[in-house]
Amino acid sequence: MTERPRVFVSRVLPGGAAPGSPLATLQEAVDLSIWEAQTPPSAEALRTRAEGCDGLLTVLTERIDSTLLDAAPRVRVVANMAVGYDNIDVPACTERGVLVTNTPGVLTDATADLTWALLLAAARRLPEGDAALRGGGWGPWHPTWMLGHRVSGATLGIVGPGRIGRAVAERASGFRMTVLYAGRRAVPDFPGTFVPLDDLLARAEYVSMHVPLTPETTRMCDAAFFARMRPDAIFVNTTRGGVVDQPALTEALRSGQIAGAGLDVMTPEPLPADDPLLSAPHLVVAPHLGSATLETRTAMARLAVEGVLAGLAGRAPSNAVNPEALAMPRRRA
Ligand code: DGY
Protein backbone atom coordinates (compact mmCIF):
# COMPACT_ATOMS: atom_id res chain seq x y z
CA MET A 1 0.00 0.00 0.00
CA THR A 2 1.43 3.41 -0.93
CA GLU A 3 1.72 5.95 1.83
CA ARG A 4 -0.79 8.80 1.68
CA PRO A 5 0.71 12.28 1.53
CA ARG A 6 0.61 14.29 4.74
CA VAL A 7 -0.73 17.83 4.71
CA PHE A 8 -0.84 20.46 7.45
CA VAL A 9 -3.69 22.98 7.27
CA SER A 10 -2.99 26.04 9.40
CA ARG A 11 -6.61 26.91 10.26
CA VAL A 12 -10.06 25.29 10.19
CA LEU A 13 -11.60 26.15 6.81
CA PRO A 14 -15.20 27.23 6.07
CA GLY A 15 -17.54 24.25 6.20
CA GLY A 16 -15.29 22.43 8.70
CA ALA A 17 -15.09 18.76 7.83
CA ALA A 18 -18.75 18.48 6.71
CA PRO A 19 -19.34 16.22 3.70
CA GLY A 20 -18.52 18.07 0.47
CA SER A 21 -16.54 20.78 2.27
CA PRO A 22 -13.05 21.76 1.06
CA LEU A 23 -11.43 19.99 4.03
CA ALA A 24 -13.49 16.83 3.42
CA THR A 25 -12.32 16.81 -0.20
CA LEU A 26 -8.72 17.11 0.93
CA GLN A 27 -9.18 14.43 3.55
CA GLU A 28 -10.22 11.93 0.87
CA ALA A 29 -6.73 12.13 -0.64
CA VAL A 30 -4.31 12.94 2.18
CA ASP A 31 -3.63 12.47 5.88
CA LEU A 32 -4.57 15.78 7.41
CA SER A 33 -3.32 17.62 10.42
CA ILE A 34 -5.26 20.79 11.24
CA TRP A 35 -4.42 23.74 13.50
CA GLU A 36 -7.70 24.02 15.36
CA ALA A 37 -7.09 27.28 17.24
CA GLN A 38 -8.44 30.67 16.13
CA THR A 39 -5.01 32.21 16.64
CA PRO A 40 -2.10 31.40 14.32
CA PRO A 41 0.57 28.85 15.18
CA SER A 42 3.84 30.37 16.38
CA ALA A 43 6.82 30.00 14.03
CA GLU A 44 8.03 27.14 16.19
CA ALA A 45 4.66 25.37 16.25
CA LEU A 46 4.40 25.78 12.49
CA ARG A 47 7.84 24.21 12.03
CA THR A 48 6.95 21.32 14.28
CA ARG A 49 3.67 20.65 12.52
CA ALA A 50 5.19 21.04 9.03
CA GLU A 51 7.98 18.51 9.69
CA GLY A 52 7.22 15.30 7.87
CA CYS A 53 4.47 16.91 5.77
CA ASP A 54 4.36 16.84 1.96
CA GLY A 55 2.12 19.87 1.63
CA LEU A 56 0.97 22.92 3.57
CA LEU A 57 -2.26 24.87 3.29
CA THR A 58 -1.63 28.22 4.94
CA VAL A 59 -3.29 31.57 5.52
CA LEU A 60 -1.70 35.00 5.39
CA THR A 61 -0.51 35.01 9.00
CA GLU A 62 1.93 32.13 8.43
CA ARG A 63 5.45 33.08 7.48
CA ILE A 64 6.92 30.56 5.05
CA ASP A 65 10.65 31.16 4.84
CA SER A 66 13.86 29.20 4.35
CA THR A 67 14.04 28.24 8.05
CA LEU A 68 10.60 26.65 7.87
CA LEU A 69 11.30 25.01 4.52
CA ASP A 70 14.60 23.55 5.74
CA ALA A 71 12.86 22.13 8.80
CA ALA A 72 10.27 20.49 6.54
CA PRO A 73 12.24 19.02 3.63
CA ARG A 74 9.38 16.81 2.36
CA VAL A 75 7.12 19.79 1.64
CA ARG A 76 6.61 20.20 -2.10
CA VAL A 77 3.60 22.52 -2.19
CA VAL A 78 2.43 25.51 -0.18
CA ALA A 79 -1.12 26.59 -1.04
CA ASN A 80 -1.83 30.01 0.43
CA MET A 81 -5.50 30.74 1.04
CA ALA A 82 -5.15 34.39 -0.04
CA VAL A 83 -4.47 36.23 -3.24
CA GLY A 84 -1.59 38.09 -1.58
CA TYR A 85 1.47 35.97 -0.82
CA ASP A 86 3.79 38.46 0.85
CA ASN A 87 3.94 36.01 3.79
CA ILE A 88 5.82 33.55 1.59
CA ASP A 89 9.45 33.75 0.52
CA VAL A 90 8.73 32.62 -3.04
CA PRO A 91 12.39 32.52 -4.23
CA ALA A 92 13.23 30.29 -1.25
CA CYS A 93 10.37 27.98 -2.25
CA THR A 94 11.37 27.94 -5.93
CA GLU A 95 15.00 27.16 -5.11
CA ARG A 96 13.83 24.14 -3.14
CA GLY A 97 11.36 22.98 -5.78
CA VAL A 98 8.34 23.92 -3.64
CA LEU A 99 5.31 25.00 -5.65
CA VAL A 100 3.35 27.98 -4.29
CA THR A 101 -0.28 28.66 -5.18
CA ASN A 102 -2.62 31.51 -4.21
CA THR A 103 -6.35 32.22 -4.63
CA PRO A 104 -6.83 34.91 -7.28
CA GLY A 105 -10.16 35.72 -8.93
CA VAL A 106 -12.56 34.20 -6.42
CA LEU A 107 -12.22 37.10 -3.96
CA THR A 108 -12.19 39.95 -6.48
CA ASP A 109 -15.86 40.91 -6.15
CA ALA A 110 -16.01 40.60 -2.37
CA THR A 111 -12.91 42.77 -1.95
CA ALA A 112 -14.13 45.35 -4.46
CA ASP A 113 -17.50 45.48 -2.67
CA LEU A 114 -15.79 46.07 0.67
CA THR A 115 -13.62 48.78 -0.88
CA TRP A 116 -16.80 50.56 -1.88
CA ALA A 117 -18.32 50.05 1.55
CA LEU A 118 -15.32 51.81 3.11
CA LEU A 119 -15.26 54.54 0.46
CA LEU A 120 -18.95 55.33 0.94
CA ALA A 121 -18.79 55.10 4.73
CA ALA A 122 -15.80 57.46 4.85
CA ALA A 123 -17.31 59.87 2.31
CA ARG A 124 -20.64 60.10 4.11
CA ARG A 125 -19.21 59.81 7.66
CA LEU A 126 -21.38 56.85 8.58
CA PRO A 127 -19.46 55.71 11.70
CA GLU A 128 -19.51 59.27 13.07
CA GLY A 129 -23.24 59.53 12.41
CA ASP A 130 -23.87 56.13 13.97
CA ALA A 131 -21.83 57.06 17.06
CA ALA A 132 -23.59 60.44 17.39
CA LEU A 133 -27.01 58.82 17.21
CA ARG A 134 -26.19 56.06 19.71
CA GLY A 135 -24.41 58.51 22.02
CA GLY A 136 -27.34 60.93 22.21
CA GLY A 137 -25.60 63.48 19.96
CA TRP A 138 -28.31 63.60 17.28
CA GLY A 139 -29.67 67.14 17.44
CA PRO A 140 -32.35 68.75 15.29
CA TRP A 141 -31.74 68.65 11.53
CA HIS A 142 -29.23 71.36 10.67
CA PRO A 143 -28.02 72.54 7.25
CA THR A 144 -24.35 72.27 8.16
CA TRP A 145 -24.23 69.25 10.45
CA MET A 146 -22.16 66.16 9.54
CA LEU A 147 -21.45 67.20 5.98
CA GLY A 148 -19.57 64.62 3.95
CA HIS A 149 -18.18 64.49 0.44
CA ARG A 150 -19.87 63.84 -2.89
CA VAL A 151 -19.34 60.45 -4.48
CA SER A 152 -21.50 60.64 -7.62
CA GLY A 153 -19.68 62.61 -10.28
CA ALA A 154 -16.38 62.68 -8.32
CA THR A 155 -12.96 61.50 -9.52
CA LEU A 156 -11.70 58.12 -8.37
CA GLY A 157 -8.01 57.21 -8.54
CA ILE A 158 -7.04 53.53 -8.63
CA VAL A 159 -3.43 52.77 -7.75
CA GLY A 160 -2.67 49.27 -9.07
CA PRO A 161 -4.92 48.24 -11.97
CA GLY A 162 -5.02 44.49 -11.25
CA ARG A 163 -8.15 42.37 -10.92
CA ILE A 164 -9.43 44.07 -7.77
CA GLY A 165 -8.51 47.58 -8.96
CA ARG A 166 -10.46 46.91 -12.15
CA ALA A 167 -13.51 45.61 -10.25
CA VAL A 168 -13.48 48.74 -8.06
CA ALA A 169 -13.24 50.92 -11.18
CA GLU A 170 -16.10 49.07 -12.88
CA ARG A 171 -18.37 49.79 -9.92
CA ALA A 172 -17.65 53.52 -10.30
CA SER A 173 -19.69 53.78 -13.50
CA GLY A 174 -22.90 53.57 -11.46
CA PHE A 175 -21.75 56.73 -9.70
CA ARG A 176 -20.86 58.45 -13.00
CA MET A 177 -17.32 58.97 -11.73
CA THR A 178 -14.23 59.90 -13.67
CA VAL A 179 -11.73 57.10 -13.15
CA LEU A 180 -7.97 57.62 -13.28
CA TYR A 181 -5.49 54.84 -12.71
CA ALA A 182 -1.76 54.57 -12.13
CA GLY A 183 0.47 51.55 -12.36
CA ARG A 184 3.51 50.21 -14.09
CA ARG A 185 1.83 50.35 -17.49
CA ALA A 186 -1.49 51.08 -19.19
CA VAL A 187 -3.87 48.11 -19.17
CA PRO A 188 -5.96 47.34 -22.28
CA ASP A 189 -9.70 47.93 -21.73
CA PHE A 190 -9.24 49.25 -18.19
CA PRO A 191 -12.31 51.39 -17.43
CA GLY A 192 -10.36 54.58 -16.75
CA THR A 193 -7.58 56.86 -17.93
CA PHE A 194 -3.93 55.94 -17.35
CA VAL A 195 -2.03 58.82 -15.72
CA PRO A 196 1.23 59.24 -13.80
CA LEU A 197 0.79 58.70 -10.05
CA ASP A 198 1.47 62.39 -9.34
CA ASP A 199 -1.41 63.45 -11.61
CA LEU A 200 -3.71 60.92 -10.00
CA LEU A 201 -2.88 62.17 -6.52
CA ALA A 202 -3.34 65.79 -7.55
CA ARG A 203 -6.74 65.14 -9.16
CA ALA A 204 -8.51 62.27 -7.39
CA GLU A 205 -11.11 62.86 -4.69
CA TYR A 206 -10.79 59.17 -3.76
CA VAL A 207 -7.49 57.30 -3.91
CA SER A 208 -7.85 53.53 -3.63
CA MET A 209 -4.81 51.26 -3.21
CA HIS A 210 -4.65 47.92 -5.05
CA VAL A 211 -0.94 47.17 -5.38
CA PRO A 212 0.51 43.96 -3.92
CA LEU A 213 2.91 44.35 -1.00
CA THR A 214 6.45 44.05 -2.38
CA PRO A 215 9.75 45.68 -1.42
CA GLU A 216 8.93 48.34 -4.04
CA THR A 217 5.47 49.17 -2.62
CA THR A 218 6.35 48.94 1.08
CA ARG A 219 5.31 52.24 2.73
CA MET A 220 4.83 53.86 -0.69
CA CYS A 221 1.98 55.88 0.87
CA ASP A 222 4.22 58.11 2.96
CA ALA A 223 4.15 61.75 4.05
CA ALA A 224 5.10 62.92 0.53
CA PHE A 225 2.32 60.79 -0.97
CA PHE A 226 -0.32 62.28 1.33
CA ALA A 227 1.06 65.78 0.74
CA ARG A 228 0.38 65.31 -2.98
CA MET A 229 -3.27 64.39 -2.38
CA ARG A 230 -6.07 66.95 -2.45
CA PRO A 231 -7.14 68.27 0.98
CA ASP A 232 -10.70 67.11 0.25
CA ALA A 233 -9.58 63.63 -0.81
CA ILE A 234 -10.28 60.32 0.90
CA PHE A 235 -7.71 57.51 1.02
CA VAL A 236 -8.86 53.87 0.86
CA ASN A 237 -6.69 50.81 1.43
CA THR A 238 -7.88 47.21 1.09
CA THR A 239 -4.61 45.61 -0.02
CA ARG A 240 -1.96 45.32 2.73
CA GLY A 241 -1.21 47.61 5.67
CA GLY A 242 2.46 47.51 4.72
CA VAL A 243 1.95 49.81 1.72
CA VAL A 244 1.17 52.65 4.15
CA ASP A 245 3.45 54.61 6.43
CA GLN A 246 0.87 54.56 9.20
CA PRO A 247 2.26 57.40 11.34
CA ALA A 248 2.30 59.56 8.18
CA LEU A 249 -1.34 58.70 7.48
CA THR A 250 -2.28 59.40 11.10
CA GLU A 251 -0.63 62.82 10.83
CA ALA A 252 -2.25 63.56 7.45
CA LEU A 253 -5.68 62.90 8.99
CA ARG A 254 -4.94 64.84 12.18
CA SER A 255 -3.61 67.87 10.34
CA GLY A 256 -6.44 67.88 7.80
CA GLN A 257 -3.99 67.36 4.95
CA ILE A 258 -6.48 64.81 3.63
CA ALA A 259 -10.20 64.59 4.37
CA GLY A 260 -10.55 61.01 5.50
CA ALA A 261 -9.57 57.38 5.13
CA GLY A 262 -11.15 53.95 4.92
CA LEU A 263 -8.89 51.05 5.85
CA ASP A 264 -9.38 47.30 5.86
CA VAL A 265 -5.71 46.54 6.44
CA MET A 266 -3.26 47.88 8.98
CA THR A 267 0.11 47.27 10.59
CA PRO A 268 0.20 45.25 12.74
CA GLU A 269 -2.83 43.03 12.47
CA PRO A 270 -4.66 42.81 14.77
CA LEU A 271 -4.13 46.51 15.48
CA PRO A 272 -4.12 47.22 19.25
CA ALA A 273 -7.14 49.28 20.28
CA ASP A 274 -4.85 51.99 21.69
CA ASP A 275 -2.87 52.46 18.46
CA PRO A 276 -2.54 56.20 17.68
CA LEU A 277 -4.05 55.63 14.22
CA LEU A 278 -7.43 54.87 15.77
CA SER A 279 -7.65 58.28 17.42
CA ALA A 280 -7.25 60.07 14.07
CA PRO A 281 -10.36 61.87 12.81
CA HIS A 282 -12.47 60.88 9.79
CA LEU A 283 -11.24 57.32 9.79
CA VAL A 284 -13.33 54.26 9.00
CA VAL A 285 -11.77 50.91 9.76
CA ALA A 286 -12.58 47.24 9.21
CA PRO A 287 -10.61 44.28 10.61
CA HIS A 288 -9.31 42.80 7.30
CA LEU A 289 -12.72 41.73 5.99
CA GLY A 290 -12.13 42.16 2.24
CA SER A 291 -12.81 38.54 1.34
CA ALA A 292 -14.98 37.78 4.36
CA THR A 293 -18.15 36.36 2.90
CA LEU A 294 -19.06 32.71 3.34
CA GLU A 295 -19.24 32.19 -0.41
CA THR A 296 -15.87 33.81 -1.06
CA ARG A 297 -14.00 32.15 1.78
CA THR A 298 -15.43 28.77 0.74
CA ALA A 299 -14.30 29.36 -2.85
CA MET A 300 -10.84 30.41 -1.59
CA ALA A 301 -10.59 27.27 0.53
CA ARG A 302 -11.61 25.11 -2.43
CA LEU A 303 -9.02 26.73 -4.66
CA ALA A 304 -6.35 26.25 -2.00
CA VAL A 305 -7.27 22.56 -1.66
CA GLU A 306 -7.00 22.20 -5.45
CA GLY A 307 -3.59 23.87 -5.22
CA VAL A 308 -2.40 21.33 -2.64
CA LEU A 309 -3.65 18.39 -4.71
CA ALA A 310 -2.11 19.73 -7.93
CA GLY A 311 1.22 20.36 -6.21
CA LEU A 312 1.27 16.88 -4.70
CA ALA A 313 0.58 15.45 -8.16
CA GLY A 314 3.46 17.49 -9.61
CA ARG A 315 1.17 19.72 -11.67
CA ALA A 316 1.21 23.52 -11.79
CA PRO A 317 -2.37 24.87 -11.82
CA SER A 318 -3.15 28.23 -13.44
CA ASN A 319 -2.92 29.87 -10.01
CA ALA A 320 0.64 28.64 -9.41
CA VAL A 321 2.82 31.56 -8.35
CA ASN A 322 6.08 29.82 -9.30
CA PRO A 323 5.39 27.05 -11.84
CA GLU A 324 9.14 26.99 -12.53
CA ALA A 325 9.56 25.30 -9.13
CA LEU A 326 8.44 22.03 -10.70
CA ALA A 327 11.55 21.99 -12.91
CA MET A 328 13.87 22.19 -9.89
CA PRO A 329 15.52 19.03 -8.54
CA ARG A 330 13.42 17.36 -5.84
CA ARG A 331 14.72 17.72 -2.29
CA ARG A 332 15.60 14.60 -0.38
CA ALA A 333 13.50 14.25 2.72
C1 DGY B 1 -5.91 38.15 0.41
O1 DGY B 1 -6.49 37.21 -0.15
O2 DGY B 1 -4.76 38.47 0.13
C2 DGY B 1 -6.69 38.90 1.44
O3 DGY B 1 -6.00 39.85 2.09
C3 DGY B 1 -7.39 37.94 2.40
O4 DGY B 1 -8.49 37.54 1.70
Coordinates of C-alpha atoms and ligand atoms in Angstrom, one line a residue:
M1 CA 0.0 0.0 0.0
T2 CA 1.4 3.4 -0.9
E3 CA 1.7 5.9 1.8
R4 CA -0.8 8.8 1.7
P5 CA 0.7 12.3 1.5
R6 CA 0.6 14.3 4.7
V7 CA -0.7 17.8 4.7
F8 CA -0.8 20.5 7.4
V9 CA -3.7 23.0 7.3
S10 CA -3.0 26.0 9.4
R11 CA -6.6 26.9 10.3
V12 CA -10.1 25.3 10.2
L13 CA -11.6 26.2 6.8
P14 CA -15.2 27.2 6.1
G15 CA -17.5 24.3 6.2
G16 CA -15.3 22.4 8.7
A17 CA -15.1 18.8 7.8
A18 CA -18.7 18.5 6.7
P19 CA -19.3 16.2 3.7
G20 CA -18.5 18.1 0.5
S21 CA -16.5 20.8 2.3
P22 CA -13.0 21.8 1.1
L23 CA -11.4 20.0 4.0
A24 CA -13.5 16.8 3.4
T25 CA -12.3 16.8 -0.2
L26 CA -8.7 17.1 0.9
Q27 CA -9.2 14.4 3.6
E28 CA -10.2 11.9 0.9
A29 CA -6.7 12.1 -0.6
V30 CA -4.3 12.9 2.2
D31 CA -3.6 12.5 5.9
L32 CA -4.6 15.8 7.4
S33 CA -3.3 17.6 10.4
I34 CA -5.3 20.8 11.2
W35 CA -4.4 23.7 13.5
E36 CA -7.7 24.0 15.4
A37 CA -7.1 27.3 17.2
Q38 CA -8.4 30.7 16.1
T39 CA -5.0 32.2 16.6
P40 CA -2.1 31.4 14.3
P41 CA 0.6 28.8 15.2
S42 CA 3.8 30.4 16.4
A43 CA 6.8 30.0 14.0
E44 CA 8.0 27.1 16.2
A45 CA 4.7 25.4 16.2
L46 CA 4.4 25.8 12.5
R47 CA 7.8 24.2 12.0
T48 CA 7.0 21.3 14.3
R49 CA 3.7 20.7 12.5
A50 CA 5.2 21.0 9.0
E51 CA 8.0 18.5 9.7
G52 CA 7.2 15.3 7.9
C53 CA 4.5 16.9 5.8
D54 CA 4.4 16.8 2.0
G55 CA 2.1 19.9 1.6
L56 CA 1.0 22.9 3.6
L57 CA -2.3 24.9 3.3
T58 CA -1.6 28.2 4.9
V59 CA -3.3 31.6 5.5
L60 CA -1.7 35.0 5.4
T61 CA -0.5 35.0 9.0
E62 CA 1.9 32.1 8.4
R63 CA 5.5 33.1 7.5
I64 CA 6.9 30.6 5.1
D65 CA 10.6 31.2 4.8
S66 CA 13.9 29.2 4.4
T67 CA 14.0 28.2 8.0
L68 CA 10.6 26.7 7.9
L69 CA 11.3 25.0 4.5
D70 CA 14.6 23.6 5.7
A71 CA 12.9 22.1 8.8
A72 CA 10.3 20.5 6.5
P73 CA 12.2 19.0 3.6
R74 CA 9.4 16.8 2.4
V75 CA 7.1 19.8 1.6
R76 CA 6.6 20.2 -2.1
V77 CA 3.6 22.5 -2.2
V78 CA 2.4 25.5 -0.2
A79 CA -1.1 26.6 -1.0
N80 CA -1.8 30.0 0.4
M81 CA -5.5 30.7 1.0
A82 CA -5.1 34.4 0.0
V83 CA -4.5 36.2 -3.2
G84 CA -1.6 38.1 -1.6
Y85 CA 1.5 36.0 -0.8
D86 CA 3.8 38.5 0.8
N87 CA 3.9 36.0 3.8
I88 CA 5.8 33.6 1.6
D89 CA 9.4 33.7 0.5
V90 CA 8.7 32.6 -3.0
P91 CA 12.4 32.5 -4.2
A92 CA 13.2 30.3 -1.2
C93 CA 10.4 28.0 -2.2
T94 CA 11.4 27.9 -5.9
E95 CA 15.0 27.2 -5.1
R96 CA 13.8 24.1 -3.1
G97 CA 11.4 23.0 -5.8
V98 CA 8.3 23.9 -3.6
L99 CA 5.3 25.0 -5.6
V100 CA 3.4 28.0 -4.3
T101 CA -0.3 28.7 -5.2
N102 CA -2.6 31.5 -4.2
T103 CA -6.4 32.2 -4.6
P104 CA -6.8 34.9 -7.3
G105 CA -10.2 35.7 -8.9
V106 CA -12.6 34.2 -6.4
L107 CA -12.2 37.1 -4.0
T108 CA -12.2 39.9 -6.5
D109 CA -15.9 40.9 -6.2
A110 CA -16.0 40.6 -2.4
T111 CA -12.9 42.8 -2.0
A112 CA -14.1 45.4 -4.5
D113 CA -17.5 45.5 -2.7
L114 CA -15.8 46.1 0.7
T115 CA -13.6 48.8 -0.9
W116 CA -16.8 50.6 -1.9
A117 CA -18.3 50.1 1.6
L118 CA -15.3 51.8 3.1
L119 CA -15.3 54.5 0.5
L120 CA -18.9 55.3 0.9
A121 CA -18.8 55.1 4.7
A122 CA -15.8 57.5 4.8
A123 CA -17.3 59.9 2.3
R124 CA -20.6 60.1 4.1
R125 CA -19.2 59.8 7.7
L126 CA -21.4 56.8 8.6
P127 CA -19.5 55.7 11.7
E128 CA -19.5 59.3 13.1
G129 CA -23.2 59.5 12.4
D130 CA -23.9 56.1 14.0
A131 CA -21.8 57.1 17.1
A132 CA -23.6 60.4 17.4
L133 CA -27.0 58.8 17.2
R134 CA -26.2 56.1 19.7
G135 CA -24.4 58.5 22.0
G136 CA -27.3 60.9 22.2
G137 CA -25.6 63.5 20.0
W138 CA -28.3 63.6 17.3
G139 CA -29.7 67.1 17.4
P140 CA -32.3 68.8 15.3
W141 CA -31.7 68.7 11.5
H142 CA -29.2 71.4 10.7
P143 CA -28.0 72.5 7.3
T144 CA -24.3 72.3 8.2
W145 CA -24.2 69.2 10.5
M146 CA -22.2 66.2 9.5
L147 CA -21.4 67.2 6.0
G148 CA -19.6 64.6 3.9
H149 CA -18.2 64.5 0.4
R150 CA -19.9 63.8 -2.9
V151 CA -19.3 60.5 -4.5
S152 CA -21.5 60.6 -7.6
G153 CA -19.7 62.6 -10.3
A154 CA -16.4 62.7 -8.3
T155 CA -13.0 61.5 -9.5
L156 CA -11.7 58.1 -8.4
G157 CA -8.0 57.2 -8.5
I158 CA -7.0 53.5 -8.6
V159 CA -3.4 52.8 -7.7
G160 CA -2.7 49.3 -9.1
P161 CA -4.9 48.2 -12.0
G162 CA -5.0 44.5 -11.3
R163 CA -8.2 42.4 -10.9
I164 CA -9.4 44.1 -7.8
G165 CA -8.5 47.6 -9.0
R166 CA -10.5 46.9 -12.1
A167 CA -13.5 45.6 -10.2
V168 CA -13.5 48.7 -8.1
A169 CA -13.2 50.9 -11.2
E170 CA -16.1 49.1 -12.9
R171 CA -18.4 49.8 -9.9
A172 CA -17.7 53.5 -10.3
S173 CA -19.7 53.8 -13.5
G174 CA -22.9 53.6 -11.5
F175 CA -21.8 56.7 -9.7
R176 CA -20.9 58.5 -13.0
M177 CA -17.3 59.0 -11.7
T178 CA -14.2 59.9 -13.7
V179 CA -11.7 57.1 -13.1
L180 CA -8.0 57.6 -13.3
Y181 CA -5.5 54.8 -12.7
A182 CA -1.8 54.6 -12.1
G183 CA 0.5 51.6 -12.4
R184 CA 3.5 50.2 -14.1
R185 CA 1.8 50.4 -17.5
A186 CA -1.5 51.1 -19.2
V187 CA -3.9 48.1 -19.2
P188 CA -6.0 47.3 -22.3
D189 CA -9.7 47.9 -21.7
F190 CA -9.2 49.2 -18.2
P191 CA -12.3 51.4 -17.4
G192 CA -10.4 54.6 -16.7
T193 CA -7.6 56.9 -17.9
F194 CA -3.9 55.9 -17.3
V195 CA -2.0 58.8 -15.7
P196 CA 1.2 59.2 -13.8
L197 CA 0.8 58.7 -10.0
D198 CA 1.5 62.4 -9.3
D199 CA -1.4 63.4 -11.6
L200 CA -3.7 60.9 -10.0
L201 CA -2.9 62.2 -6.5
A202 CA -3.3 65.8 -7.5
R203 CA -6.7 65.1 -9.2
A204 CA -8.5 62.3 -7.4
E205 CA -11.1 62.9 -4.7
Y206 CA -10.8 59.2 -3.8
V207 CA -7.5 57.3 -3.9
S208 CA -7.8 53.5 -3.6
M209 CA -4.8 51.3 -3.2
H210 CA -4.7 47.9 -5.1
V211 CA -0.9 47.2 -5.4
P212 CA 0.5 44.0 -3.9
L213 CA 2.9 44.4 -1.0
T214 CA 6.4 44.0 -2.4
P215 CA 9.7 45.7 -1.4
E216 CA 8.9 48.3 -4.0
T217 CA 5.5 49.2 -2.6
T218 CA 6.3 48.9 1.1
R219 CA 5.3 52.2 2.7
M220 CA 4.8 53.9 -0.7
C221 CA 2.0 55.9 0.9
D222 CA 4.2 58.1 3.0
A223 CA 4.1 61.8 4.1
A224 CA 5.1 62.9 0.5
F225 CA 2.3 60.8 -1.0
F226 CA -0.3 62.3 1.3
A227 CA 1.1 65.8 0.7
R228 CA 0.4 65.3 -3.0
M229 CA -3.3 64.4 -2.4
R230 CA -6.1 66.9 -2.4
P231 CA -7.1 68.3 1.0
D232 CA -10.7 67.1 0.2
A233 CA -9.6 63.6 -0.8
I234 CA -10.3 60.3 0.9
F235 CA -7.7 57.5 1.0
V236 CA -8.9 53.9 0.9
N237 CA -6.7 50.8 1.4
T238 CA -7.9 47.2 1.1
T239 CA -4.6 45.6 0.0
R240 CA -2.0 45.3 2.7
G241 CA -1.2 47.6 5.7
G242 CA 2.5 47.5 4.7
V243 CA 2.0 49.8 1.7
V244 CA 1.2 52.6 4.2
D245 CA 3.5 54.6 6.4
Q246 CA 0.9 54.6 9.2
P247 CA 2.3 57.4 11.3
A248 CA 2.3 59.6 8.2
L249 CA -1.3 58.7 7.5
T250 CA -2.3 59.4 11.1
E251 CA -0.6 62.8 10.8
A252 CA -2.3 63.6 7.4
L253 CA -5.7 62.9 9.0
R254 CA -4.9 64.8 12.2
S255 CA -3.6 67.9 10.3
G256 CA -6.4 67.9 7.8
Q257 CA -4.0 67.4 5.0
I258 CA -6.5 64.8 3.6
A259 CA -10.2 64.6 4.4
G260 CA -10.5 61.0 5.5
A261 CA -9.6 57.4 5.1
G262 CA -11.2 53.9 4.9
L263 CA -8.9 51.0 5.9
D264 CA -9.4 47.3 5.9
V265 CA -5.7 46.5 6.4
M266 CA -3.3 47.9 9.0
T267 CA 0.1 47.3 10.6
P268 CA 0.2 45.3 12.7
E269 CA -2.8 43.0 12.5
P270 CA -4.7 42.8 14.8
L271 CA -4.1 46.5 15.5
P272 CA -4.1 47.2 19.3
A273 CA -7.1 49.3 20.3
D274 CA -4.8 52.0 21.7
D275 CA -2.9 52.5 18.5
P276 CA -2.5 56.2 17.7
L277 CA -4.1 55.6 14.2
L278 CA -7.4 54.9 15.8
S279 CA -7.6 58.3 17.4
A280 CA -7.2 60.1 14.1
P281 CA -10.4 61.9 12.8
H282 CA -12.5 60.9 9.8
L283 CA -11.2 57.3 9.8
V284 CA -13.3 54.3 9.0
V285 CA -11.8 50.9 9.8
A286 CA -12.6 47.2 9.2
P287 CA -10.6 44.3 10.6
H288 CA -9.3 42.8 7.3
L289 CA -12.7 41.7 6.0
G290 CA -12.1 42.2 2.2
S291 CA -12.8 38.5 1.3
A292 CA -15.0 37.8 4.4
T293 CA -18.2 36.4 2.9
L294 CA -19.1 32.7 3.3
E295 CA -19.2 32.2 -0.4
T296 CA -15.9 33.8 -1.1
R297 CA -14.0 32.1 1.8
T298 CA -15.4 28.8 0.7
A299 CA -14.3 29.4 -2.9
M300 CA -10.8 30.4 -1.6
A301 CA -10.6 27.3 0.5
R302 CA -11.6 25.1 -2.4
L303 CA -9.0 26.7 -4.7
A304 CA -6.4 26.3 -2.0
V305 CA -7.3 22.6 -1.7
E306 CA -7.0 22.2 -5.5
G307 CA -3.6 23.9 -5.2
V308 CA -2.4 21.3 -2.6
L309 CA -3.7 18.4 -4.7
A310 CA -2.1 19.7 -7.9
G311 CA 1.2 20.4 -6.2
L312 CA 1.3 16.9 -4.7
A313 CA 0.6 15.4 -8.2
G314 CA 3.5 17.5 -9.6
R315 CA 1.2 19.7 -11.7
A316 CA 1.2 23.5 -11.8
P317 CA -2.4 24.9 -11.8
S318 CA -3.2 28.2 -13.4
N319 CA -2.9 29.9 -10.0
A320 CA 0.6 28.6 -9.4
V321 CA 2.8 31.6 -8.4
N322 CA 6.1 29.8 -9.3
P323 CA 5.4 27.1 -11.8
E324 CA 9.1 27.0 -12.5
A325 CA 9.6 25.3 -9.1
L326 CA 8.4 22.0 -10.7
A327 CA 11.5 22.0 -12.9
M328 CA 13.9 22.2 -9.9
P329 CA 15.5 19.0 -8.5
R330 CA 13.4 17.4 -5.8
R331 CA 14.7 17.7 -2.3
R332 CA 15.6 14.6 -0.4
A333 CA 13.5 14.2 2.7
Ligands
DGY1 C1 -5.9 38.1 0.4 O1 -6.5 37.2 -0.2 O2 -4.8 38.5 0.1 C2 -6.7 38.9 1.4 O3 -6.0 39.9 2.1 C3 -7.4 37.9 2.4 O4 -8.5 37.5 1.7

